[in-house]
Structures are given as C-alpha cells and as structure tokens.
GROMACS .gro file of N, CA and C in nm:
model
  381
    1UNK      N    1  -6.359  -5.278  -7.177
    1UNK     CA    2  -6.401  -5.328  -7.047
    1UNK      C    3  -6.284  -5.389  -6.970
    2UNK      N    4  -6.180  -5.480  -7.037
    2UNK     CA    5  -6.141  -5.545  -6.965
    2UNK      C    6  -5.987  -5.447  -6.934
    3UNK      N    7  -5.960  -5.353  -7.032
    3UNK     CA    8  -5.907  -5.221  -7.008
    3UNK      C    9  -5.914  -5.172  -6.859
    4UNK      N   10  -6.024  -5.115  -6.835
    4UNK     CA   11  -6.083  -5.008  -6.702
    4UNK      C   12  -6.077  -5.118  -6.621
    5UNK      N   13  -6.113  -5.248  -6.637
    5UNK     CA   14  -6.080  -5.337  -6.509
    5UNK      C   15  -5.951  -5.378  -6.453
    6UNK      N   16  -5.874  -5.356  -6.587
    6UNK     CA   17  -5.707  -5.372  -6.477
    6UNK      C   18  -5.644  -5.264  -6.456
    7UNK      N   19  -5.740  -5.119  -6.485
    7UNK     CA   20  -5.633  -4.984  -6.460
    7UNK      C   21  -5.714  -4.990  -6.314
    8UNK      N   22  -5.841  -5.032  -6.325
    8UNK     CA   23  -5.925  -5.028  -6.170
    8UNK      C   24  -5.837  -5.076  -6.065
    9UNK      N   25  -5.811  -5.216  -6.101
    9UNK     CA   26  -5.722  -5.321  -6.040
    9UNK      C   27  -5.568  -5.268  -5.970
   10UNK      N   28  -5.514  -5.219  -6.124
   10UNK     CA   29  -5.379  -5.135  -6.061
   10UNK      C   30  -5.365  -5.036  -5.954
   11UNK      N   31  -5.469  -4.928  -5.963
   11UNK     CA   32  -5.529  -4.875  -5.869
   11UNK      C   33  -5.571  -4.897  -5.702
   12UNK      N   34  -5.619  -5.008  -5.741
   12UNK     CA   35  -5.640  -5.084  -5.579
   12UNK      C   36  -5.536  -5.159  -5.559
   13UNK      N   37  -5.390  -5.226  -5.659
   13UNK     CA   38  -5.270  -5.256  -5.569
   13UNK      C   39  -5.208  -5.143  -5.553
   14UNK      N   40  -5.234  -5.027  -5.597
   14UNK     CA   41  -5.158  -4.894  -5.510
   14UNK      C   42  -5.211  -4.836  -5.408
   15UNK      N   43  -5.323  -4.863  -5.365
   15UNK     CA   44  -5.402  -4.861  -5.224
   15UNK      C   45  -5.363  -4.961  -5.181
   16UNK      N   46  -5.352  -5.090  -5.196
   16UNK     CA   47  -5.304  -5.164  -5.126
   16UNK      C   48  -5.144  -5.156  -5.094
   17UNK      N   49  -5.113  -5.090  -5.130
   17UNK     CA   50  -4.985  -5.092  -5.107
   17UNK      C   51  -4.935  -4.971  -5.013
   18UNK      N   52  -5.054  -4.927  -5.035
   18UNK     CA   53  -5.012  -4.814  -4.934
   18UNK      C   54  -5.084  -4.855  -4.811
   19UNK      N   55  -5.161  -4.928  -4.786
   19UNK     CA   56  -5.235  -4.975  -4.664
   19UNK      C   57  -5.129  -5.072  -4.595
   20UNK      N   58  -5.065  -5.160  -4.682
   20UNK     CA   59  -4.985  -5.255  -4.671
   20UNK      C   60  -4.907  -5.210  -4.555
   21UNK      N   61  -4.793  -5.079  -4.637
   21UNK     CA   62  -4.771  -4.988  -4.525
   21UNK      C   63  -4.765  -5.010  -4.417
   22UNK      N   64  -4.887  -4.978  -4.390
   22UNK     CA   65  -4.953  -4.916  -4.253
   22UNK      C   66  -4.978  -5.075  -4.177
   23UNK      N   67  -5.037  -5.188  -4.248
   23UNK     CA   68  -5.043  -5.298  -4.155
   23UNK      C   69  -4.881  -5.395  -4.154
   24UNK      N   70  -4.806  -5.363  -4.251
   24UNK     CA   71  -4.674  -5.459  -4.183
   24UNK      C   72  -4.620  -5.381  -4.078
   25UNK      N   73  -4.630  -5.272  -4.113
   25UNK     CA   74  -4.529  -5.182  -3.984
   25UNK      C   75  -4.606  -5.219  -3.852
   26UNK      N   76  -4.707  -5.182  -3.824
   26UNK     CA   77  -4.778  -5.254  -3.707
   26UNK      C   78  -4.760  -5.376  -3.649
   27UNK      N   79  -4.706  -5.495  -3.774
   27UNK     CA   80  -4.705  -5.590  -3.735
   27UNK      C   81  -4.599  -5.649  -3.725
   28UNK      N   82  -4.476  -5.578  -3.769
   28UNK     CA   83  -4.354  -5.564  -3.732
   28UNK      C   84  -4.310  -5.517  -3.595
   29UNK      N   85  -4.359  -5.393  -3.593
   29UNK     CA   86  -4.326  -5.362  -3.482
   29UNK      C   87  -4.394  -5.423  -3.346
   30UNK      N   88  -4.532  -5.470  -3.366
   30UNK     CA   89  -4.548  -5.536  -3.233
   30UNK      C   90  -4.507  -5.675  -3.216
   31UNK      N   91  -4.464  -5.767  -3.319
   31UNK     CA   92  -4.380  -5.893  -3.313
   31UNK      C   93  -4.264  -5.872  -3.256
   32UNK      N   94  -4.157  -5.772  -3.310
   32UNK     CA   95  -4.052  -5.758  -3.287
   32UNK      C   96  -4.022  -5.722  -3.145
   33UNK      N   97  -4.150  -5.609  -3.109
   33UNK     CA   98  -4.084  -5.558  -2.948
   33UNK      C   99  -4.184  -5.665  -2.851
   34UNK      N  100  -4.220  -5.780  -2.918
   34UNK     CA  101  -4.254  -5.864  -2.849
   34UNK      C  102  -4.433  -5.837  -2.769
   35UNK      N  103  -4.457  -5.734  -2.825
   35UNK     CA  104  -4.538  -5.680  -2.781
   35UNK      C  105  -4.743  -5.756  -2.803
   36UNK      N  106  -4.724  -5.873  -2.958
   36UNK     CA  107  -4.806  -5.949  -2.974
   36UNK      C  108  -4.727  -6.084  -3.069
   37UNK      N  109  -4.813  -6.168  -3.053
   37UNK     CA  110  -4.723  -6.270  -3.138
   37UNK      C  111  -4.764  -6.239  -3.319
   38UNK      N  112  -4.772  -6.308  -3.436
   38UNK     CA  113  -4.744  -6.275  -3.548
   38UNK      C  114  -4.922  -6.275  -3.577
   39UNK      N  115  -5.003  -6.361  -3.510
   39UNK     CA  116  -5.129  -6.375  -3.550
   39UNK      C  117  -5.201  -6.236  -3.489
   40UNK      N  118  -5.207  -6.227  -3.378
   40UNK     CA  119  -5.238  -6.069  -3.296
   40UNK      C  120  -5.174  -5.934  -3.415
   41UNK      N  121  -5.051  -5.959  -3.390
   41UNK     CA  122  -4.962  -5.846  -3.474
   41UNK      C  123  -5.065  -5.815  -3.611
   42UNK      N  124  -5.026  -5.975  -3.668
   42UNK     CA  125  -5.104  -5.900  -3.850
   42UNK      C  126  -5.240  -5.861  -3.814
   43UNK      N  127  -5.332  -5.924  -3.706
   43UNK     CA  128  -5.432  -5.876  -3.764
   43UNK      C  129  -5.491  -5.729  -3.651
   44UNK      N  130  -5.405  -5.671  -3.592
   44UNK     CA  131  -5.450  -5.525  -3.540
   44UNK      C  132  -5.342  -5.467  -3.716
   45UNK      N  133  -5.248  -5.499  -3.729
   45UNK     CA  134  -5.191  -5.407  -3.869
   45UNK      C  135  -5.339  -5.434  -3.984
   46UNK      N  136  -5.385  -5.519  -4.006
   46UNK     CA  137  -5.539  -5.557  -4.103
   46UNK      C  138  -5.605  -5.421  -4.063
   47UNK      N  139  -5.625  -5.395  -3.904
   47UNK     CA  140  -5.755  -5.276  -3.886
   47UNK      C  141  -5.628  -5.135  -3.914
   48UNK      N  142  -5.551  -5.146  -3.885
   48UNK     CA  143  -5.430  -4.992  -3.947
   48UNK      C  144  -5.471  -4.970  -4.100
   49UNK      N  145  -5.441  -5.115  -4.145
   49UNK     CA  146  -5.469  -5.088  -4.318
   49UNK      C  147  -5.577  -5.071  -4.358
   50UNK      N  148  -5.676  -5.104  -4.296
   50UNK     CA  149  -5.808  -5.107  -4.321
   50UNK      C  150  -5.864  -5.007  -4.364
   51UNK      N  151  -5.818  -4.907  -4.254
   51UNK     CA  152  -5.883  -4.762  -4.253
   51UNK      C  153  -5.781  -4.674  -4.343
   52UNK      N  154  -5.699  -4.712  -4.413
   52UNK     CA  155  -5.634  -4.622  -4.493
   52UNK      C  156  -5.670  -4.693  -4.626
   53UNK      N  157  -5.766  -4.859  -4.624
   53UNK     CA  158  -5.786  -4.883  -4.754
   53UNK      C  159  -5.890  -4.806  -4.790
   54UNK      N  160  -6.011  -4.798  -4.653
   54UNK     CA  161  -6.118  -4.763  -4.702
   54UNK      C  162  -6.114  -4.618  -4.773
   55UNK      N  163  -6.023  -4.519  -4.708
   55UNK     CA  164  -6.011  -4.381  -4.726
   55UNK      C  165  -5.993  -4.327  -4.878
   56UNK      N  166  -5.898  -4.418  -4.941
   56UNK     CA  167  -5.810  -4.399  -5.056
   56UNK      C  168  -5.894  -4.517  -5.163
   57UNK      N  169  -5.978  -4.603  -5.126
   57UNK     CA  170  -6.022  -4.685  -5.293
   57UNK      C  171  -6.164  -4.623  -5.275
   58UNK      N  172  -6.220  -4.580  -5.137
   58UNK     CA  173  -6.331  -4.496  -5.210
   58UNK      C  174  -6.368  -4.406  -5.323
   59UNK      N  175  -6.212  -4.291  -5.307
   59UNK     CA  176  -6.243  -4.209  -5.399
   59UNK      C  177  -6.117  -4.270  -5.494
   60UNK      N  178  -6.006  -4.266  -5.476
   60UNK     CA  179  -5.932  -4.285  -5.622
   60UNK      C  180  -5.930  -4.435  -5.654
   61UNK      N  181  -5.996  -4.565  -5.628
   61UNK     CA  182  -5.989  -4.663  -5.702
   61UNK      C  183  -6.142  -4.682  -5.763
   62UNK      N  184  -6.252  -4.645  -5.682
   62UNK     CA  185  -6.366  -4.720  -5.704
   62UNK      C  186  -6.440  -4.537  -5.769
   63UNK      N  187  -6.377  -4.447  -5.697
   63UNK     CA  188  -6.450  -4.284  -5.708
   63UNK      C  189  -6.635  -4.318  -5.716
   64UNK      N  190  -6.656  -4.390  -5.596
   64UNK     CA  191  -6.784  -4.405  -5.552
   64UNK      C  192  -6.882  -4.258  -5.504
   65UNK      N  193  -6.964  -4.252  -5.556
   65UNK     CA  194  -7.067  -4.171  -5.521
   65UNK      C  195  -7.146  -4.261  -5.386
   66UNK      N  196  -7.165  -4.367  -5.319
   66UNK     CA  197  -7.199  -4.417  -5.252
   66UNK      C  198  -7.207  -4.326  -5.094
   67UNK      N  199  -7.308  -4.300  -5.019
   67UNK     CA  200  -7.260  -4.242  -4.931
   67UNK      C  201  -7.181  -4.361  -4.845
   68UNK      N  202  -7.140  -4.249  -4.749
   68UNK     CA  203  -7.027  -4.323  -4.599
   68UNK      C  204  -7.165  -4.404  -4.558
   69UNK      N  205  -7.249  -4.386  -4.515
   69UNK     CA  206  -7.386  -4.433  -4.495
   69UNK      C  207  -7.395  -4.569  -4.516
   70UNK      N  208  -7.404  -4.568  -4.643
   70UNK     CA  209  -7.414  -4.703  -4.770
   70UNK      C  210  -7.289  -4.768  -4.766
   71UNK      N  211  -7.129  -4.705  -4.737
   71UNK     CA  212  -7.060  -4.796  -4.810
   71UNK      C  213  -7.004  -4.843  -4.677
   72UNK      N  214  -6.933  -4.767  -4.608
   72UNK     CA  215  -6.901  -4.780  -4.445
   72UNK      C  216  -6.951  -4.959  -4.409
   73UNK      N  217  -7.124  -4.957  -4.374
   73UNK     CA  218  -7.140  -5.099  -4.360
   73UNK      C  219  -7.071  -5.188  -4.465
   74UNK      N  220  -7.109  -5.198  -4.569
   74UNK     CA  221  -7.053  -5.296  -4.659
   74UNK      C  222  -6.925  -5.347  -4.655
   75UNK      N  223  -6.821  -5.231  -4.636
   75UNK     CA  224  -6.667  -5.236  -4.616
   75UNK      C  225  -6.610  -5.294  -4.518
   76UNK      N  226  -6.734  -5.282  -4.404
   76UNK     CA  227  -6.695  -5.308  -4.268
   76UNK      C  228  -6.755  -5.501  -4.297
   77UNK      N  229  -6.842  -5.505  -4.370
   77UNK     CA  230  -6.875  -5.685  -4.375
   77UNK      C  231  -6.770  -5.754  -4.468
   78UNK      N  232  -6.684  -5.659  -4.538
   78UNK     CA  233  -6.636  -5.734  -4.682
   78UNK      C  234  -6.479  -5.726  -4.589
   79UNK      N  235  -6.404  -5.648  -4.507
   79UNK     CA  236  -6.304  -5.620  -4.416
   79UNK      C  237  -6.313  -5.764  -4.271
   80UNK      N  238  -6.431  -5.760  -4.210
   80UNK     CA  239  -6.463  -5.896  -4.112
   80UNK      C  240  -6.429  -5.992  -4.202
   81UNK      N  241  -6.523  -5.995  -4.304
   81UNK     CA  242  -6.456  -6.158  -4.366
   81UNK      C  243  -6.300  -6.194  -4.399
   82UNK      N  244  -6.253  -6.093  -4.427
   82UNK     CA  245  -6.069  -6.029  -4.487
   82UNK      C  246  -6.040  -6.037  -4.378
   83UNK      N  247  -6.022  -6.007  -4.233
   83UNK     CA  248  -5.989  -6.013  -4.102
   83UNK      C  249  -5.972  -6.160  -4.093
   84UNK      N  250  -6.171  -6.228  -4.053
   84UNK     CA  251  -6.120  -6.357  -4.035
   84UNK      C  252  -6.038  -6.478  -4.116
   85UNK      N  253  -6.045  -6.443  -4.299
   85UNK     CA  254  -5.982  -6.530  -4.364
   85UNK      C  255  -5.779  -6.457  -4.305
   86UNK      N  256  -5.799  -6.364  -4.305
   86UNK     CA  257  -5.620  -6.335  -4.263
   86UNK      C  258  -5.574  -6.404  -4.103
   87UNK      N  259  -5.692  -6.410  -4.040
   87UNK     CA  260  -5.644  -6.472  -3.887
   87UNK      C  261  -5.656  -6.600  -3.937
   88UNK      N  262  -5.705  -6.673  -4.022
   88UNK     CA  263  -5.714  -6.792  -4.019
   88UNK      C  264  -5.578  -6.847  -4.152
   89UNK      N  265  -5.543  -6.767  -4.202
   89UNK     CA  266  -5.447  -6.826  -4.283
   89UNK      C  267  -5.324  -6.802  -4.239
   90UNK      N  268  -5.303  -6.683  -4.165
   90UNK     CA  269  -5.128  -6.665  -4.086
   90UNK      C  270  -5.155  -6.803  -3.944
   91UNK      N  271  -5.244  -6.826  -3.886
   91UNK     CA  272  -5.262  -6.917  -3.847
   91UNK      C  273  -5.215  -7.031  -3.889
   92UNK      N  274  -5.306  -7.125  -3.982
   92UNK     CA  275  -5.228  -7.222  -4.063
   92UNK      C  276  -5.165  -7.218  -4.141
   93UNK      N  277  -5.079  -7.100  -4.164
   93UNK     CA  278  -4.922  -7.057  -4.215
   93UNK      C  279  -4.810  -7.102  -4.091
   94UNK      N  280  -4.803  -6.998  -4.055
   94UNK     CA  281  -4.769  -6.996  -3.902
   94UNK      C  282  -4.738  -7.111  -3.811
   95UNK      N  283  -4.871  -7.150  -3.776
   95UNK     CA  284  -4.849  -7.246  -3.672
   95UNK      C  285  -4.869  -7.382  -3.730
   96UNK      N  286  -4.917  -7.386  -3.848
   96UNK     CA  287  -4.960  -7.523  -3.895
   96UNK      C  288  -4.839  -7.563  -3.977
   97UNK      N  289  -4.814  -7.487  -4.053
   97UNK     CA  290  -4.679  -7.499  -4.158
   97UNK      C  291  -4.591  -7.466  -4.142
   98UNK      N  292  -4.503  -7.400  -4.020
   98UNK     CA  293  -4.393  -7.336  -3.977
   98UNK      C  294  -4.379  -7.278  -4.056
   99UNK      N  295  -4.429  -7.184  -4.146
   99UNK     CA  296  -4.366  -7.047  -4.232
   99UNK      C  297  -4.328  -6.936  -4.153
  100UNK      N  298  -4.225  -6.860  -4.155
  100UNK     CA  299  -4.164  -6.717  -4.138
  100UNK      C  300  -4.315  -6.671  -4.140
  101UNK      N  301  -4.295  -6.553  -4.034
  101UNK     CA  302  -4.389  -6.506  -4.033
  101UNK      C  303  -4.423  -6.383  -4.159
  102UNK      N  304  -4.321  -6.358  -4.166
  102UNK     CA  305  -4.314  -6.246  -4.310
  102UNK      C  306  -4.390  -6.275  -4.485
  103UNK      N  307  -4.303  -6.447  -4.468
  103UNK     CA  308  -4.352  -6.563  -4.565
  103UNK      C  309  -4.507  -6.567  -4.591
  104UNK      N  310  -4.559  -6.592  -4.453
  104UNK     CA  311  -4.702  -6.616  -4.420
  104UNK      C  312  -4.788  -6.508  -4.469
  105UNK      N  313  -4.742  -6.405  -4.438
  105UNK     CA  314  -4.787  -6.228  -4.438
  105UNK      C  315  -4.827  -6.195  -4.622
  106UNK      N  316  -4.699  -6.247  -4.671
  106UNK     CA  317  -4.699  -6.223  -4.808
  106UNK      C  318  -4.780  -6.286  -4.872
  107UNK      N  319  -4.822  -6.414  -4.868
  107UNK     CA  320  -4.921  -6.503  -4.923
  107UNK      C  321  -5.056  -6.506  -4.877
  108UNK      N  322  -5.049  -6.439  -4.784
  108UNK     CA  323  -5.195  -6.378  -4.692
  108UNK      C  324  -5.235  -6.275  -4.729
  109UNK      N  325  -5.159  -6.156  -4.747
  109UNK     CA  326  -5.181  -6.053  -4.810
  109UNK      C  327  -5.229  -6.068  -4.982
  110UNK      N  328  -5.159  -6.174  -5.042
  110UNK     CA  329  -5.213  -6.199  -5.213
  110UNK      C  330  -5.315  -6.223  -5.222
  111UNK      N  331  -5.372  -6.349  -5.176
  111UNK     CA  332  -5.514  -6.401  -5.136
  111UNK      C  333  -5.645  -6.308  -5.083
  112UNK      N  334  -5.600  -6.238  -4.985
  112UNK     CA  335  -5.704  -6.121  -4.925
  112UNK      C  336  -5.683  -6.033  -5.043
  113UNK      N  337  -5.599  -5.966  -5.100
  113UNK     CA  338  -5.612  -5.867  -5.188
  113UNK      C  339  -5.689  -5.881  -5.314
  114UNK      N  340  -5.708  -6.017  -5.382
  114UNK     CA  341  -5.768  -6.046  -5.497
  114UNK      C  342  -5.920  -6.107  -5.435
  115UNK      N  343  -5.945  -6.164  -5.346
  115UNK     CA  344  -6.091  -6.136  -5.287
  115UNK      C  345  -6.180  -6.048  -5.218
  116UNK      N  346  -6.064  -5.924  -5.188
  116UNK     CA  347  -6.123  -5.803  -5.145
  116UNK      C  348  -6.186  -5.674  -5.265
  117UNK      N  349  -6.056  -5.722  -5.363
  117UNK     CA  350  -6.099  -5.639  -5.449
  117UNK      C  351  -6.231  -5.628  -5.566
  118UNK      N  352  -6.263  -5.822  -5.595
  118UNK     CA  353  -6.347  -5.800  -5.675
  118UNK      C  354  -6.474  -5.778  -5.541
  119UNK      N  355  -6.512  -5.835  -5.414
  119UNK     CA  356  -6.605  -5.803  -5.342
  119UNK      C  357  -6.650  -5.632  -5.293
  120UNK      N  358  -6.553  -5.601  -5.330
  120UNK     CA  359  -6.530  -5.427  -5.294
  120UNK      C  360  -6.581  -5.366  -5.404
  121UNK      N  361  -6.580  -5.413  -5.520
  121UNK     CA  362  -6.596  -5.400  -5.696
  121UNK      C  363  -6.707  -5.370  -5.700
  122UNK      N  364  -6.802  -5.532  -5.693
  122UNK     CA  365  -6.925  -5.526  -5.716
  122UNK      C  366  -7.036  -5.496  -5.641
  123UNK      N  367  -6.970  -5.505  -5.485
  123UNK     CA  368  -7.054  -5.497  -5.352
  123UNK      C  369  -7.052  -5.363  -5.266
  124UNK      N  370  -6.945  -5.332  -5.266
  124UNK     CA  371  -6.901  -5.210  -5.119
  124UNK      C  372  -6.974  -5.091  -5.215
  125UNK      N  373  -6.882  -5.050  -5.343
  125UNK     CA  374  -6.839  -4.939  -5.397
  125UNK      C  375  -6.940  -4.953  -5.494
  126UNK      N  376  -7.002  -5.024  -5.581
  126UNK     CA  377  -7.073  -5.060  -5.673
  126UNK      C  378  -7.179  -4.988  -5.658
  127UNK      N  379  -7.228  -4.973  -5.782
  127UNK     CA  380  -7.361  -4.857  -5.864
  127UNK      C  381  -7.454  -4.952  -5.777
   0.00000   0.00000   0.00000
C-alpha cells in the first residue's frame, strides 16, 4: 500500500512538474515584461498549469475511469481552493514578508502540491 502511494505520488510530482512548466513561464514572463505584478502573474500561470495538470494526472497519475462529467467539477472545486490558497500565500509571501518573488513561488508551489494531491487522491479521481 504504502508502495503504490509514493509511486502514485512520484507520478503526480512529474505532472507537477510539468504543469509547473507551464505556470512559472507565465509568470515569469508577465512579471518580467511588466505586464502583471507577481500575485496576478502566478495566479493566471495556476490556470496554464491547471489545465495541463488536469490532462496528464487523469490518466497517467490517478488512470481514472471517472468521466470528464464527474471529474472536471471536482478538479475545478479542488483547483479554486489551490488558486485561492496560492493568491493568498504569494500574497503574504510577497507583500507581507518581502520574499523574492521566485522564493514565494517555490514555497507556494510545495504547500499547494501536497494538498492538491491527497484531495485529488481521494476526491477528484477516486473510485
């Protein structure tokens, strides 16, 4: 059991890492060309990653039989809460604690990733 739960696990930090991807670059690039500040930035890169988490732990982390139907909502309530806990912690990263915004990103990203995954586990993807 506790086997299949950390090859599960490994699995979803290689989706996450590939989503990751997709939301620093977003949030790089619109900080940098000035285009949003670091709180805006990470969290339109959150909806970039989002949709490349949902794509890739459906079938190769969770390989849910669930329809899009069934899981779609769930992902989309377990992602809002991951949204607002990420706007609210680069926030009081950020602006409360003067952290680098990169700093902030990294410790925001740890936190969302280990509460997304077991809620995604037992809730989104789950029998």
């Amino acid at each position: 059991m506790l086997a299949a739960l950390s090859d599960q696990f490994l699995r979803y930090v290689a989706v996450g890492l590939a989503a990751a991807v997709g939301h620093y670059a977003t949030l790089i690039g619109l900080v940098e060309t000035e285009a949003a500040g670091p709180v805006v930035g990470s969290l339109a890169g959150f909806v970039v990653g989002g949709v490349i988490s949902y794509v890739l732990n459906r079938r190769f982390t969770f390989d849910s039989d669930r329809s899009h139907a069934g899981a779609v909502p769930r992902f989309a309530l377990i992602a809002g809460a991951a949204f607002l806990l990420t706007g609210f912690l680069m926030h009081a990263l950020t602006d409360w604690a003067g952290i680098h915004y990169m700093l902030a990103q990294l410790v925001t990203t740890g936190i969302v990733l280990i509460w997304t995954f077991f809620a995604n586990r037992f809730w989104t993807f789950g029998a």
